[in-house]
């Protein structure tokens, strides 16, 4: 169970009930992320093995990638980015941006080898999307910390 100490800002709707299972708590946070970021098509939280902890899609589009496959690929992309910035001595990669066809994918490092992946329409305001994703990444980090 997610403890009540996960609460950060009840006015923003981040508080999770102590009675919610981790799955329900993650789903609620991902639903709010989709609500606050209208250009987002799908979101997923993945672990270090590339397995989805939680995922949610706005619709079942014909070209939607299954959560398992996309989370595994996001984990590999983030690991590759970490190697690149490490080799260039630039510190630690915080996020990866992928532009492909009619979509953008932002992969946010959550620490402890967890990642948050967000698929956006190509018309998304990248600055706004990044701010929203970072805000929710902070909330998800707190939830993950209570589990591990």
Coordinates of C-alpha atoms in Angstrom, one line a residue:
X1 CA 0.0 0.0 0.0
X2 CA 1.1 3.6 -0.7
X3 CA 1.4 5.3 2.7
X4 CA -0.4 8.6 3.3
X5 CA 3.0 10.3 3.5
X6 CA 3.1 10.3 -0.3
X7 CA 0.8 13.4 -0.2
X8 CA 2.5 16.5 -1.6
X9 CA -0.1 19.0 -2.7
X10 CA -3.7 18.1 -2.1
X11 CA -4.9 21.3 -3.9
X12 CA -3.3 19.9 -7.1
X13 CA -4.8 16.5 -6.6
X14 CA -1.5 14.7 -5.8
X15 CA -2.7 13.2 -2.5
X16 CA -3.3 9.5 -2.7
X17 CA -5.5 7.6 -0.3
X18 CA -3.6 5.2 2.0
X19 CA -6.2 2.6 1.1
X20 CA -5.3 2.7 -2.7
X21 CA -3.1 -0.1 -4.0
X22 CA 0.0 1.0 -5.8
X23 CA -1.6 0.1 -9.1
X24 CA -4.6 2.3 -8.4
X25 CA -2.4 5.2 -7.2
X26 CA -0.2 5.1 -10.3
X27 CA -3.3 4.9 -12.5
X28 CA -4.7 8.0 -10.8
X29 CA -1.5 9.9 -11.3
X30 CA -1.3 8.9 -15.0
X31 CA -4.9 9.8 -15.6
X32 CA -4.2 13.3 -14.1
X33 CA -1.1 13.6 -16.3
X34 CA -3.3 12.8 -19.4
X35 CA -5.9 15.3 -18.2
X36 CA -3.3 18.1 -17.6
X37 CA -1.5 17.4 -20.9
X38 CA -4.1 17.3 -23.7
X39 CA -1.5 16.5 -26.4
X40 CA -0.4 13.4 -24.6
X41 CA -1.5 10.2 -26.2
X42 CA 0.0 7.6 -23.8
X43 CA 2.1 7.5 -20.7
X44 CA 4.1 4.7 -19.0
X45 CA 6.3 4.2 -16.0
X46 CA 9.0 1.6 -16.5
X47 CA 11.5 -0.2 -14.3
X48 CA 15.2 -0.9 -15.0
X49 CA 14.3 -4.1 -16.9
X50 CA 12.1 -2.2 -19.3
X51 CA 8.9 -3.6 -17.7
X52 CA 5.9 -1.3 -17.4
X53 CA 4.9 -0.6 -13.8
X54 CA 1.9 1.4 -15.0
X55 CA 0.7 2.6 -18.4
X56 CA -2.3 4.4 -19.8
X57 CA -3.3 5.4 -23.3
X58 CA -5.9 8.0 -24.3
X59 CA -7.3 5.7 -26.9
X60 CA -6.6 2.4 -28.6
X61 CA -5.2 3.9 -31.8
X62 CA -4.4 1.6 -34.6
X63 CA -0.7 2.6 -34.4
X64 CA -0.5 2.4 -30.5
X65 CA 2.6 0.5 -29.4
X66 CA 2.0 -2.1 -26.6
X67 CA 3.2 -0.9 -23.2
X68 CA 5.7 -3.7 -22.7
X69 CA 7.5 -3.1 -26.0
X70 CA 7.5 0.7 -25.8
X71 CA 8.7 0.7 -22.1
X72 CA 11.5 -1.7 -22.9
X73 CA 12.6 0.6 -25.8
X74 CA 12.4 3.7 -23.6
X75 CA 14.6 2.1 -21.0
X76 CA 17.2 1.3 -23.7
X77 CA 17.0 4.9 -25.1
X78 CA 17.5 6.4 -21.7
X79 CA 20.5 4.0 -21.0
X80 CA 22.0 5.0 -24.4
X81 CA 21.6 8.7 -23.6
X82 CA 23.2 8.1 -20.2
X83 CA 26.2 6.5 -21.9
X84 CA 26.5 9.4 -24.4
X85 CA 26.4 12.2 -21.9
X86 CA 28.8 10.2 -19.6
X87 CA 31.2 9.8 -22.4
X88 CA 31.0 13.5 -23.2
X89 CA 31.4 14.3 -19.4
X90 CA 28.2 16.3 -19.4
X91 CA 26.8 14.9 -16.2
X92 CA 23.6 12.8 -16.2
X93 CA 20.9 12.7 -18.8
X94 CA 17.6 13.9 -17.4
X95 CA 15.4 13.2 -20.4
X96 CA 15.4 12.0 -24.0
X97 CA 13.3 13.5 -26.8
X98 CA 12.4 11.5 -29.8
X99 CA 10.7 13.1 -32.9
X100 CA 9.1 10.5 -35.2
X101 CA 6.5 11.1 -37.9
X102 CA 3.5 12.6 -36.2
X103 CA 4.6 12.1 -32.7
X104 CA 7.1 13.2 -30.0
X105 CA 8.2 10.9 -27.2
X106 CA 9.7 12.3 -24.0
X107 CA 11.5 9.8 -21.7
X108 CA 12.1 11.3 -18.3
X109 CA 14.6 9.7 -15.9
X110 CA 13.0 9.1 -12.6
X111 CA 16.1 7.9 -10.8
X112 CA 16.8 4.4 -9.5
X113 CA 16.6 3.2 -13.1
X114 CA 12.9 4.0 -13.4
X115 CA 11.6 6.1 -16.4
X116 CA 8.5 8.0 -17.4
X117 CA 7.6 7.9 -21.1
X118 CA 5.1 10.2 -22.6
X119 CA 3.9 10.0 -26.3
X120 CA 2.7 13.4 -27.6
X121 CA 1.2 14.6 -30.8
X122 CA 3.7 16.4 -33.0
X123 CA 1.8 19.7 -32.5
X124 CA 2.4 19.6 -28.7
X125 CA 4.0 22.7 -27.1
X126 CA 7.3 21.1 -26.1
X127 CA 8.0 23.6 -23.3
X128 CA 4.6 23.2 -21.7
X129 CA 4.7 19.5 -22.0
X130 CA 8.2 19.3 -20.4
X131 CA 7.0 21.4 -17.4
X132 CA 3.9 19.2 -16.9
X133 CA 6.0 16.0 -17.3
X134 CA 8.6 17.2 -14.8
X135 CA 5.9 18.1 -12.3
X136 CA 4.3 14.6 -12.5
X137 CA 7.8 13.0 -12.5
X138 CA 8.4 14.5 -9.0
X139 CA 5.1 12.9 -7.8
X140 CA 5.9 9.5 -9.3
X141 CA 9.4 9.6 -7.8
X142 CA 7.8 10.0 -4.4
X143 CA 5.5 7.1 -5.1
X144 CA 8.3 4.9 -6.2
X145 CA 10.4 5.8 -3.2
X146 CA 7.6 4.5 -0.9
X147 CA 7.6 1.2 -2.8
X148 CA 11.4 0.4 -2.8

